[in-house]
CSV table of C-alpha atoms in Angstrom, one decimal:
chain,number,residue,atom,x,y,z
L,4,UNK,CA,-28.5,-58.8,-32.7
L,5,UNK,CA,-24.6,-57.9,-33.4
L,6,UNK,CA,-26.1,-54.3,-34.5
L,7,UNK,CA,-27.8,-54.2,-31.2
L,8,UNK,CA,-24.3,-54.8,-29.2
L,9,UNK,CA,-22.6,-52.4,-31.4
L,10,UNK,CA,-24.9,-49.8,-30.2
L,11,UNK,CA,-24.9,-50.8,-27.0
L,12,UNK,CA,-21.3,-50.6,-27.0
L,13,UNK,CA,-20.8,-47.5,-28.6
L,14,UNK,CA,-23.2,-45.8,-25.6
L,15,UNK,CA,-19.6,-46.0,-23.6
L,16,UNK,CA,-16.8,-45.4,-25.3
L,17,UNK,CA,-13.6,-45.1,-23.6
L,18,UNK,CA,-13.0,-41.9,-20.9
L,19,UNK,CA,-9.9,-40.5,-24.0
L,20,UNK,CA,-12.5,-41.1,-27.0
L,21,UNK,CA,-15.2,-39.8,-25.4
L,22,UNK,CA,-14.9,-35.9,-25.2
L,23,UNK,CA,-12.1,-35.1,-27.9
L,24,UNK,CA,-11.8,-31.7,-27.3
L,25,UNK,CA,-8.8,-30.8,-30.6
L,26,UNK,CA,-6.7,-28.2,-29.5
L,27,UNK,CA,-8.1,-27.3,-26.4
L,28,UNK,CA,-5.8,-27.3,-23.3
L,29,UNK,CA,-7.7,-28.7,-19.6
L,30,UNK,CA,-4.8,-26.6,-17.8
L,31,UNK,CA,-5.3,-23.2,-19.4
L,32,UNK,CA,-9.1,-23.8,-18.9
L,33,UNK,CA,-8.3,-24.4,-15.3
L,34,UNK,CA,-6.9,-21.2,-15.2
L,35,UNK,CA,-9.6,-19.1,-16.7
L,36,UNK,CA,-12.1,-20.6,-14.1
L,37,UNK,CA,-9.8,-19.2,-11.4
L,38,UNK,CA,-9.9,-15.8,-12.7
L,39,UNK,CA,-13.4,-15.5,-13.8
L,40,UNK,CA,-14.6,-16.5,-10.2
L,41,UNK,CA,-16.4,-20.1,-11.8
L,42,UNK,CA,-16.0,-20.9,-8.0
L,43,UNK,CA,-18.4,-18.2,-6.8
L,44,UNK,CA,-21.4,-20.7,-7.7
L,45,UNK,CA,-19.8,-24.0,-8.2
L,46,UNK,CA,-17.1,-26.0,-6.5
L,47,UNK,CA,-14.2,-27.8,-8.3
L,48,UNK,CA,-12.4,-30.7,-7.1
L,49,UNK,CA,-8.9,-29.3,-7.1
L,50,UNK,CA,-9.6,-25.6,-6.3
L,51,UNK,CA,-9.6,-25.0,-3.0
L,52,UNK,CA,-11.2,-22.1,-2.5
L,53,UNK,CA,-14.0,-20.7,-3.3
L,54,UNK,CA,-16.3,-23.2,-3.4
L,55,UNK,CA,-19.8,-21.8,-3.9
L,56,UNK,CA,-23.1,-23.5,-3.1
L,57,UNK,CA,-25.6,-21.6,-5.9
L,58,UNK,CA,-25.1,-23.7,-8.5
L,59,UNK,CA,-23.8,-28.0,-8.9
L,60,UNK,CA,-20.9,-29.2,-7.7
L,61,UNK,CA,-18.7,-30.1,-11.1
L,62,UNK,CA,-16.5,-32.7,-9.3
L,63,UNK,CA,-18.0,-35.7,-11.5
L,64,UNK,CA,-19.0,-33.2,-14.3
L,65,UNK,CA,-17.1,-35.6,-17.1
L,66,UNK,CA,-19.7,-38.5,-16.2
L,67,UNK,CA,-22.4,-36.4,-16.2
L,68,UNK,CA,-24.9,-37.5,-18.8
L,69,UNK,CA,-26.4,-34.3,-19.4
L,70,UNK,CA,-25.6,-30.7,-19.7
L,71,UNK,CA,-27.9,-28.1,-17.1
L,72,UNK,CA,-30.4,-31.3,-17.2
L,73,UNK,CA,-31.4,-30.5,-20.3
L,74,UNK,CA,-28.9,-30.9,-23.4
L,75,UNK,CA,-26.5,-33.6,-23.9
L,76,UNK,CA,-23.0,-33.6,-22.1
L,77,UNK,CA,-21.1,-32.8,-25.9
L,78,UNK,CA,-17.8,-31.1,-26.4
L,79,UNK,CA,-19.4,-29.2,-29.0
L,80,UNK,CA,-22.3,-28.1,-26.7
L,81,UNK,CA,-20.4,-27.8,-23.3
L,82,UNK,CA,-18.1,-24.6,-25.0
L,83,UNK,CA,-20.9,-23.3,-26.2
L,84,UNK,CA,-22.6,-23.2,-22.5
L,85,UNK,CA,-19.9,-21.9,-20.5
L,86,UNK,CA,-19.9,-19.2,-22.6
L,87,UNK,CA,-23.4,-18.4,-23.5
L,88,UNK,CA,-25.4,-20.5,-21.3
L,89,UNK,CA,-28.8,-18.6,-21.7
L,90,UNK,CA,-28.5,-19.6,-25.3
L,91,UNK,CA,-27.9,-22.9,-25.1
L,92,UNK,CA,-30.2,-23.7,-22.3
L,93,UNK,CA,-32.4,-20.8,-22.4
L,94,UNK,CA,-33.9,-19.7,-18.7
L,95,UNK,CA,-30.5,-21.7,-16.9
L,96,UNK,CA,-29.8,-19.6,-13.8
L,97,UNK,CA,-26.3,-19.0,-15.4
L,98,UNK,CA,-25.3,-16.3,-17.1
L,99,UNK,CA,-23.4,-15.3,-19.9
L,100,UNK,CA,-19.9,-15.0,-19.0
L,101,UNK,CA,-16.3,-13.1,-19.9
L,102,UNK,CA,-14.7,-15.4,-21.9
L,103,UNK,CA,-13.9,-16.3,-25.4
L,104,UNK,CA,-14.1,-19.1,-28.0
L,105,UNK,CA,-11.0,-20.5,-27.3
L,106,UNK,CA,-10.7,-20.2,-23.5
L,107,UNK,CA,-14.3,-21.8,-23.1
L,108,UNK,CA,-13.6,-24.9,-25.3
L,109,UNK,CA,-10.1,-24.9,-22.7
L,110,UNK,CA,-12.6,-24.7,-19.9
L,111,UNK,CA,-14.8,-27.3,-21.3
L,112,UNK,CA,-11.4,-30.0,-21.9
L,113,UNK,CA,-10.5,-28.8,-17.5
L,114,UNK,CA,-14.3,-29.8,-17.4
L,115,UNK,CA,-14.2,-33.3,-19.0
L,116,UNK,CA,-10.8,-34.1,-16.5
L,117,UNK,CA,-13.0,-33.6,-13.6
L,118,UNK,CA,-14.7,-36.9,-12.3
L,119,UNK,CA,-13.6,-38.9,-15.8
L,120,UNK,CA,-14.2,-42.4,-15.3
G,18,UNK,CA,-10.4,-11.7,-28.5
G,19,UNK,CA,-9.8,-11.5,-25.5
G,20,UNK,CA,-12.1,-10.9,-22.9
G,21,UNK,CA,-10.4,-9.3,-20.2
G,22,UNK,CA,-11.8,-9.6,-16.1
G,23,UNK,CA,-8.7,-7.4,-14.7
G,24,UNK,CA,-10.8,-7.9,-11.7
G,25,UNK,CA,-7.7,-9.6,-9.6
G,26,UNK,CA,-4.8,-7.7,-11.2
G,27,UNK,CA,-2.0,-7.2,-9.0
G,28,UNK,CA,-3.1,-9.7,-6.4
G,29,UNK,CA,-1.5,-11.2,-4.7
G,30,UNK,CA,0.6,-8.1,-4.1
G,31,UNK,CA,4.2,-8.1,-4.3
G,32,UNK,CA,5.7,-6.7,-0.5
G,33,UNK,CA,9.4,-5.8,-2.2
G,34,UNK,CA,8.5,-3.8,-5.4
G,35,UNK,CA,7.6,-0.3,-4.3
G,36,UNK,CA,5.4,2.0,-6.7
G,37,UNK,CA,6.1,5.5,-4.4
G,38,UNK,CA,8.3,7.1,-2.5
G,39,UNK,CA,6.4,5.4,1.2
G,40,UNK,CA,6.8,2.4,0.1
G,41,UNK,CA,10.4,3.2,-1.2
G,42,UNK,CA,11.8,3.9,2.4
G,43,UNK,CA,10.0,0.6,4.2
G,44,UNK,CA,11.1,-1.3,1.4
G,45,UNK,CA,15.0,-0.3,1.7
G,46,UNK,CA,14.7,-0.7,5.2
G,47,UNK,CA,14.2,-4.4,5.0
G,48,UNK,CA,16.4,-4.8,2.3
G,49,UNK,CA,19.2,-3.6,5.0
G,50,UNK,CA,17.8,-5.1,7.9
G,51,UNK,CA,17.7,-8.6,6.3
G,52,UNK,CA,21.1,-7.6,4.7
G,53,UNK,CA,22.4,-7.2,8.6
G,54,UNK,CA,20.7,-10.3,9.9
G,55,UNK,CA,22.6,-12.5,7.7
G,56,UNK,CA,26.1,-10.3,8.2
G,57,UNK,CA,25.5,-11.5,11.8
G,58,UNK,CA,24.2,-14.8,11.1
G,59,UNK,CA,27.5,-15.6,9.1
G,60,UNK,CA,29.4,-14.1,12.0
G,61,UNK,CA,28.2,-16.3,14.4
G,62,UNK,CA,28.1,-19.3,12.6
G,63,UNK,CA,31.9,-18.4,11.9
G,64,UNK,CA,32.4,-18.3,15.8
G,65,UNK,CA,30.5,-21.0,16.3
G,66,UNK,CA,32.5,-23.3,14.0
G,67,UNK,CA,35.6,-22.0,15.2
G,68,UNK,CA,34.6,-23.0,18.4
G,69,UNK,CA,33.9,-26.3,17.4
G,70,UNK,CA,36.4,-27.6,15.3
G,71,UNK,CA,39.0,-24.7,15.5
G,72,UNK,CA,42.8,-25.1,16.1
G,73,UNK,CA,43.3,-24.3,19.7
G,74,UNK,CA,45.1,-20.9,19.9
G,75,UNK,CA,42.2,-19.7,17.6
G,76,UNK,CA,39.7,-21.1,20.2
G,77,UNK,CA,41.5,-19.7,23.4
G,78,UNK,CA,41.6,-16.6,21.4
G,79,UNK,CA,38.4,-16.6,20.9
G,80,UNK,CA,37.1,-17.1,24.1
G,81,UNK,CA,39.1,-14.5,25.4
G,82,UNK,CA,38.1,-11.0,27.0
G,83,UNK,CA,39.1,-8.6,24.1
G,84,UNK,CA,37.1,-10.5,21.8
G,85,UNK,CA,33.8,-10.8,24.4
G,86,UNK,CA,34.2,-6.8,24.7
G,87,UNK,CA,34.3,-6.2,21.2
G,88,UNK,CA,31.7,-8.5,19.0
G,89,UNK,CA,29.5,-9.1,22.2
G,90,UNK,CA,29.1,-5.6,23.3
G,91,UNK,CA,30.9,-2.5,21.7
G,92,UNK,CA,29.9,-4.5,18.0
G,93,UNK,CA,26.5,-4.7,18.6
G,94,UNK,CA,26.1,-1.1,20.3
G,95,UNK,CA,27.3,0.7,17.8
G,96,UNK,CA,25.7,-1.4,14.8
G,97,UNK,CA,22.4,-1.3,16.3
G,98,UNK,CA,22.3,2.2,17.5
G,99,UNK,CA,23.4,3.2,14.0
G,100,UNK,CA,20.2,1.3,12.5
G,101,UNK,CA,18.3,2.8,14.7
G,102,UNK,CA,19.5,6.2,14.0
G,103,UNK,CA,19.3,5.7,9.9
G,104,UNK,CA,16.3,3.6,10.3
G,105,UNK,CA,14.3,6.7,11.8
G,106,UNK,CA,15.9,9.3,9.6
G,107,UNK,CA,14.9,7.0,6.9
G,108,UNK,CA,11.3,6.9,7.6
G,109,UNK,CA,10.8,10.3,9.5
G,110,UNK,CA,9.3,10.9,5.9
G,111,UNK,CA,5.9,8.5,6.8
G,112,UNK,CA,4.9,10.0,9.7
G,113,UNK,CA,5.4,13.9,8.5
G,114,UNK,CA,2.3,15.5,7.6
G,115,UNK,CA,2.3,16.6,4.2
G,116,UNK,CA,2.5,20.0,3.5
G,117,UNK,CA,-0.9,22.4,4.0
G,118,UNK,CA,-3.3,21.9,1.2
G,119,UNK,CA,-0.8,19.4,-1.0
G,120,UNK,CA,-2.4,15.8,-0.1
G,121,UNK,CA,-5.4,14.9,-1.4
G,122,UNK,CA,-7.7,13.2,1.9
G,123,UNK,CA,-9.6,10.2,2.1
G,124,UNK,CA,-10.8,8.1,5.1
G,125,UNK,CA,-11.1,4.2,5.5
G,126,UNK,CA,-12.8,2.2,8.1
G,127,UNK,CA,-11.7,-1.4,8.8
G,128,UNK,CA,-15.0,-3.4,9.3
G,129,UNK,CA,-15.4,-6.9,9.5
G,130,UNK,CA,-14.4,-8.1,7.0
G,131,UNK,CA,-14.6,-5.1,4.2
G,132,UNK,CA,-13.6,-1.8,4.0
G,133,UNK,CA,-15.6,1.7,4.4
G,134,UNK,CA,-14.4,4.3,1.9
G,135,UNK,CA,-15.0,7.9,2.1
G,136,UNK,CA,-13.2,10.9,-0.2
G,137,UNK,CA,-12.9,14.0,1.6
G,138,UNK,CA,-12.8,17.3,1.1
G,139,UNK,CA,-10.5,20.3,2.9
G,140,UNK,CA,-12.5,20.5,5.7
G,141,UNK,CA,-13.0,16.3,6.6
G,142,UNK,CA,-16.9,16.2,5.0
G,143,UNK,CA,-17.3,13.4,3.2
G,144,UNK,CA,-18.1,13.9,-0.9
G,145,UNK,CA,-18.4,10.6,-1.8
G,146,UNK,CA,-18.9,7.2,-0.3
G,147,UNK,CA,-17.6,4.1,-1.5
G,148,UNK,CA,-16.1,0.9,-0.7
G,149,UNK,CA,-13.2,-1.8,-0.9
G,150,UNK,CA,-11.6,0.2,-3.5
G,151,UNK,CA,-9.6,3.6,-3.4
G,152,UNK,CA,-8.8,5.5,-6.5
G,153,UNK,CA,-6.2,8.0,-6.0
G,154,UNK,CA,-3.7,10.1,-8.6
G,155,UNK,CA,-0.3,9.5,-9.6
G,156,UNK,CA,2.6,11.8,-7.6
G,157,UNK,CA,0.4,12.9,-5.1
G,158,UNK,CA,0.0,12.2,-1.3
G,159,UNK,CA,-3.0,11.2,-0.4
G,160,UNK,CA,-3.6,11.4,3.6
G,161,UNK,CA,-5.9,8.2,4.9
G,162,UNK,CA,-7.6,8.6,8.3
G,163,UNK,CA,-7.7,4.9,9.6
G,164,UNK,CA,-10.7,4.1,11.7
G,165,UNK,CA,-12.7,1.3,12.9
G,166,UNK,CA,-15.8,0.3,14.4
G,167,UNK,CA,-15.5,-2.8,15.7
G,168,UNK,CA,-12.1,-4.5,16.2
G,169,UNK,CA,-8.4,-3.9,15.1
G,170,UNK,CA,-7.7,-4.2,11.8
G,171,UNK,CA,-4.6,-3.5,10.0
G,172,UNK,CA,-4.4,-1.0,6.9
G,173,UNK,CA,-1.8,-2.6,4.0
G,174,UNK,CA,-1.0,-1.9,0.2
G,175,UNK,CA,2.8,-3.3,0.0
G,176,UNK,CA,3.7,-1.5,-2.9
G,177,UNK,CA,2.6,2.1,-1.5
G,178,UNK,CA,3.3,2.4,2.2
G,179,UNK,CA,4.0,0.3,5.3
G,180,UNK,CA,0.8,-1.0,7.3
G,181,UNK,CA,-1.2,0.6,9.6
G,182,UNK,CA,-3.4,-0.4,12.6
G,183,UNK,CA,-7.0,0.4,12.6
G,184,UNK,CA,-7.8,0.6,16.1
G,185,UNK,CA,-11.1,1.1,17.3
G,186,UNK,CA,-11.8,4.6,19.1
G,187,UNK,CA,-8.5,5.7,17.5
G,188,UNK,CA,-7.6,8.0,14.2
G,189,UNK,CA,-4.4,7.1,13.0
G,190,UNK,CA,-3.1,8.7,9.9
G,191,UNK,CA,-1.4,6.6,7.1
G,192,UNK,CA,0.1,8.3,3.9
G,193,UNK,CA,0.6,6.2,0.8
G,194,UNK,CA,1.4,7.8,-2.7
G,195,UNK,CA,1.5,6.0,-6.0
G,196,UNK,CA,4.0,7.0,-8.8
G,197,UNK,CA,3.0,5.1,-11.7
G,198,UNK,CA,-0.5,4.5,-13.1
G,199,UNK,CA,-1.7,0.7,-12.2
G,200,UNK,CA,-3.6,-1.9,-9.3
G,201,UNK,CA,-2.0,-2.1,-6.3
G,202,UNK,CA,-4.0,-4.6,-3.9
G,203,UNK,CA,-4.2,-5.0,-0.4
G,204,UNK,CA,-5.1,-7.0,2.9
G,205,UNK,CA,-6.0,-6.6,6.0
G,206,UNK,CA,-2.9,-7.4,7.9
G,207,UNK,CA,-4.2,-7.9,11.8
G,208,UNK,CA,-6.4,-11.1,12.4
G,209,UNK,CA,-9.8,-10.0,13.0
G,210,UNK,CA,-11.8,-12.7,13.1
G,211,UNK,CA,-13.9,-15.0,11.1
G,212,UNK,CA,-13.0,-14.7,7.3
G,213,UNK,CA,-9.9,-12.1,8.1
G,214,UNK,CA,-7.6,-13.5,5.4
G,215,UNK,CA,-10.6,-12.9,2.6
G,216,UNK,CA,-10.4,-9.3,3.2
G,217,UNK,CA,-8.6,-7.6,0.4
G,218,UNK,CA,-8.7,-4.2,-1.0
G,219,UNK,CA,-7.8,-2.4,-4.4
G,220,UNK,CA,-6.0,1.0,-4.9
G,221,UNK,CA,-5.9,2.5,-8.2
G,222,UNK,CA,-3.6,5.1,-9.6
G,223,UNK,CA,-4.9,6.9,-12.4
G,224,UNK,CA,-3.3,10.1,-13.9
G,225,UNK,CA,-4.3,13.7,-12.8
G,226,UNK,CA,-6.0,14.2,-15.4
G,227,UNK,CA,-8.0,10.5,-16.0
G,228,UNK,CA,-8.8,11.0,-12.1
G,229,UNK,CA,-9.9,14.7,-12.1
G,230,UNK,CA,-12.4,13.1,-14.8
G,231,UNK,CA,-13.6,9.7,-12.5
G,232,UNK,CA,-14.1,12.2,-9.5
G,233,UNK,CA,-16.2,15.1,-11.8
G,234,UNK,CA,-18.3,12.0,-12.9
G,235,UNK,CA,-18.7,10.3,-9.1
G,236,UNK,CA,-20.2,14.0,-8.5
G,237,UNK,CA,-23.5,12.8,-9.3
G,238,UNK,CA,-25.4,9.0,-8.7
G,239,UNK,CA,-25.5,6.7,-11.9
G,240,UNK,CA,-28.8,7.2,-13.8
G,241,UNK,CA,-31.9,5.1,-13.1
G,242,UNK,CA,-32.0,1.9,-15.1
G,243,UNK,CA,-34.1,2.3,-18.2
G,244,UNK,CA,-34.2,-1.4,-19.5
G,245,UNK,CA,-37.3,-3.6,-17.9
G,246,UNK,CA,-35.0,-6.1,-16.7
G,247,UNK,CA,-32.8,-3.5,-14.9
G,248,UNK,CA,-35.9,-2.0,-13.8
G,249,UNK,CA,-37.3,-5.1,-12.3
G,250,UNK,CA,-33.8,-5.6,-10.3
G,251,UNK,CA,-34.1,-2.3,-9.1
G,252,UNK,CA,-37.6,-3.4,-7.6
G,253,UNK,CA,-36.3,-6.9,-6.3
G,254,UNK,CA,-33.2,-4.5,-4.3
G,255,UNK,CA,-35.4,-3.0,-2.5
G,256,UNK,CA,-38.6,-5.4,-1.7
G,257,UNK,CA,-36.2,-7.9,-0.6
G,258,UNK,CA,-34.7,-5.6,1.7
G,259,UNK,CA,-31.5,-5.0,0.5
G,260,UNK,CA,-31.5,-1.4,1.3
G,261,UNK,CA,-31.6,-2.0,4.9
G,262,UNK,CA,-27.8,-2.7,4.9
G,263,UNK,CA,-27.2,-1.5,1.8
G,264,UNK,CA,-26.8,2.3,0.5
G,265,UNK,CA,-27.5,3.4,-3.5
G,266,UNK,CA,-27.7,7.0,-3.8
G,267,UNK,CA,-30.7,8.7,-5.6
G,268,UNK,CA,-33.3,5.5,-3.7
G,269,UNK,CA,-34.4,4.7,-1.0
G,270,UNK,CA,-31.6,2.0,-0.3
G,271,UNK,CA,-29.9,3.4,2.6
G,272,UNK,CA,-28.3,1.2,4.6
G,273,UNK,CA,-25.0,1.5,6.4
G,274,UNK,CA,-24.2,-1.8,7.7
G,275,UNK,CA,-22.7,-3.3,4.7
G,276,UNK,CA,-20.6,-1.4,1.4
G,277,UNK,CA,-22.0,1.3,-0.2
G,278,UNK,CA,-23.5,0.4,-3.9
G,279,UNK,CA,-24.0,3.4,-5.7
G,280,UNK,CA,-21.1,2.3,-8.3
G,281,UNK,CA,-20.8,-1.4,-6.9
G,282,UNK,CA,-21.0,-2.4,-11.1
G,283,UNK,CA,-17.5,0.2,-11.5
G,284,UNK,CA,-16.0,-2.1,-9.1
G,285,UNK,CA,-12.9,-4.0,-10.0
G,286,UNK,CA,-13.6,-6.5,-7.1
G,287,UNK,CA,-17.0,-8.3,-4.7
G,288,UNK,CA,-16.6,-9.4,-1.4
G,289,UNK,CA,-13.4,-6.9,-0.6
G,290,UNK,CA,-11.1,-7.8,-2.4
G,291,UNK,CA,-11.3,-10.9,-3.6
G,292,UNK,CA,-13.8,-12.2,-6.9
G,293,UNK,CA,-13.6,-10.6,-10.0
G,294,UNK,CA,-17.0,-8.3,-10.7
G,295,UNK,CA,-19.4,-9.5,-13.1
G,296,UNK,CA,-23.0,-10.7,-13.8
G,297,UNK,CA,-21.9,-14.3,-12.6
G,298,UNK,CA,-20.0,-14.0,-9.5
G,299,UNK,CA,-22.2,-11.3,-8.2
G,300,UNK,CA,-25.1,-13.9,-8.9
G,301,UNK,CA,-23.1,-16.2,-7.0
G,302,UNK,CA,-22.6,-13.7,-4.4
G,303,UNK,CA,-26.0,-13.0,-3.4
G,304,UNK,CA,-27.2,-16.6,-3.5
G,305,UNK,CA,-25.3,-17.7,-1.7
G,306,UNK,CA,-22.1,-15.9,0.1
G,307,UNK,CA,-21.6,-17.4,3.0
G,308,UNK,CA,-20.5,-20.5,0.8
G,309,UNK,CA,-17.4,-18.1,-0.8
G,310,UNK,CA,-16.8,-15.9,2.6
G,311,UNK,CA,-17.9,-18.2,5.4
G,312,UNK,CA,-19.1,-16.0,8.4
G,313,UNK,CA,-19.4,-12.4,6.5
G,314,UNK,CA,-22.4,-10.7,7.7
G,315,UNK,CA,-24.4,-11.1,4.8
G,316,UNK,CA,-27.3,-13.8,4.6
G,317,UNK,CA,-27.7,-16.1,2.0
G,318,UNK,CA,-30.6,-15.0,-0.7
G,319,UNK,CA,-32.2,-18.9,-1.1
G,320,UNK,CA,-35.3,-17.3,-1.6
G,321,UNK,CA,-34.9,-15.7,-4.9
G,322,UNK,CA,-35.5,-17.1,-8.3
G,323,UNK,CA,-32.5,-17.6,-11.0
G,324,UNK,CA,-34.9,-14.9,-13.4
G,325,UNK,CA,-34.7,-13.0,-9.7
G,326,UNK,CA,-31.1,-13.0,-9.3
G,327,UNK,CA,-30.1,-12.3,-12.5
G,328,UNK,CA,-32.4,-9.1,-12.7
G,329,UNK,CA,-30.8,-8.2,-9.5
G,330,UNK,CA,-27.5,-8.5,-10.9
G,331,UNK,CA,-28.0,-6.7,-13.6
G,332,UNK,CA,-29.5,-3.9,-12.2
G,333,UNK,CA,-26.2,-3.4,-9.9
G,334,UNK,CA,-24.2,-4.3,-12.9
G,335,UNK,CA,-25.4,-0.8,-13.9
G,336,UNK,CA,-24.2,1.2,-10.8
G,337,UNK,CA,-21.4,2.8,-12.7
């Protein structure tokens, strides 16, 4: 039974524990989805403009569950996909796109700020 | 490494940092205009507070005659006739047609909400058509014709020349020139409807000899795709109809309602001005661009498949 809780309780950890993201920075990563034109299929909370209708809406991204629908919502995984996402989530109407390593785990920390509960 | 989308590079664009000698005279000529406004402005806020809380011979002076003929008619008179006088000596220069055979000629046409390109040649015949983006050299004047089909818009690249009305039914003649290599953006600067402010435009000023080589390559249509996927977005272009607003040289896209695409993937910019050009925001684009330019004249493409789009995009990817 007390291993029960303890899993139970470890489905939900707290919003700062739950997507450490070392060394990544939420407002560089804001800025790179400004200049790549992120905005040209999704819409973002606190951008204004654009806000595109092809793919989701990210404002409650950080309580997502799941990645595209089909892999888990992990750090590790989420910089991965904004990068590559045809090879994490292979046939995902998004394409690889013009960043690199660093500036898609930044994009994945702006990511995890956006609907954190 | 860096990955670098220069797609937005000099935007927004500075108004007081000229890059040529059209630019030069418009930007001096505000410098000293807003140099005068405030000499006056402090002139008449010293009157003012003289006449407020000054000591009384200073107010009765003042209010006097002499000084009514003096700062409120022979002071302005000659100040403002002098302006006027330096002002159009200044920029005598922008109107001037260049001399015979030195400016290089090009042609844009302000439609809602993007810009028509065409590079001429001597005799006004168009050589190649493009859009949203103008490559010109370094140090050399090139002559714009400014036209439109529909409504006015307004012709402006800060950093190379003043702005220009397009007016419909008219030809007006603008003449920017460029003295360093680098982006210089610009904007339509006359409301004209609908999604005015998200019409943008990009010059770029190569050197002679970089530029001599862009135009010698622009002599001939980019080669047809060879990979399948390519291939296949080729197809999709034209059975989904693209072609009927859209032109690519060497198919049988030919369309003139909407930008030319025979080197849409060379772009810096989509939608005029105003995304950075890649496989992504062109996806984005199509889907669905009436979600990132509400109103523009291009339908939203809900009908095609994410394998669809992509194919698509990467087919115009490789119009370059």
């Amino acid at each position: 039974m007390p291993a029960t809780l303890l899993l139970l309780a470890a489905c939900k950890p707290p919003p700062e524990g739950r997507h450490p993201m070392a060394g990544a920075d939420a407002a560089a990563g804001r800025a790179v989805v400004e200049r790549v034109g992120c905005g040209s299929c999704h819409a973002f909370p606190d951008i204004a403009w654009p806000r595109g209708a092809v793919g989701p809406d990210l404002s409650r991204f950080a309580s997502q569950t799941m990645i595209a629908g089909r892999v888990p919502n992990r750090p590790d995984l989420l910089a991965a996909f904004v990068r590559n996402a045809p090879a994490v989530v292979p046939g995902s109407a998004m394409p690889a796109m013009p960043i690199d390593e660093a500036e898609a785990r930044d994009v994945a920390a702006y990511l995890y700020t956006l609907g954190a509960e | 490494m860096t990955v670098a989308v220069e797609g937005l590079s000099g935007w927004p664009p500075p108004v007081l940092d000229p890059a040529g000698p059209y630019a030069g005279s418009v930007t001096a000529l505000t410098w000293v205009l807003i140099g005068m406004a405030v000499a006056v402005l402090l002139i008449v806020l010293a009157a003012l507070y003289i006449a407020l809380f000054g000591k009384g011979e200073l107010r009765r002076r003042l209010g006097g005659e002499k000084v009514i003929w003096i700062l409120g008619i022979a002071f302005p008179t000659v100040v403002l006739t002098g302006l006027l006088v330096w002002g159009l000596t200044l920029t005598r220069h922008l109107s001037a047609p260049a001399a015979e055979g030195t400016a290089l000629k090009m042609r844009v046409s302000g439609e809602m909400w993007w810009w028509r390109v065409d590079y001429l040649d001597e005799a006004g015949s168009t050589l190649m058509a493009d859009a949203n983006e103008l490559h010109i050299p370094v140090g050399r004047t090139v002559e714009i014709e400014l036209v439109s089909p529909d409504v006015v818009h307004s012709f402006w690249v800060p950093q190379l020349s003043g702005k220009l009305d397009m007016v419909p039914g008219r030809r007006n003649l603008i003449r920017i020139q460029a003295d360093r290599p680098g982006t210089y953006a610009g904007q339509c600067a006359e409301y004209c409807g609908g999604p005015h402010a998200l019409m943008g435009f990009m010059v770029i000023a190569h050197e002679p000899a970089e530029w001599a080589r862009w135009l010698a390559r622009r002599r001939a249509p980019p080669a047809a795709p060879t990979d399948a996927q390519a291939q296949r977005g080729g197809q999709l272009f034209l059975a989904a109809g693209c072609g009927a607003c859209h032109r690519i040289a060497g198919t049988p896209a030919n369309g003139l309602a909407g930008p030319d695409l025979t080197y849409v993937g060379a772009r810096r910019t989509l939608g005029a001005g105003i995304l950075p050009n890649h496989r992504g925001t062109m996806m984005g684009w199509i889907g669905d661009s009436q979600a990132i330019k509400p109103g523009n004249r291009m339908p939203p493409y809900r009908v095609l498949s994410a394998e669809q789009l992509e194919a698509i995009a990467v087919y115009l990817e490789g119009r370059r």
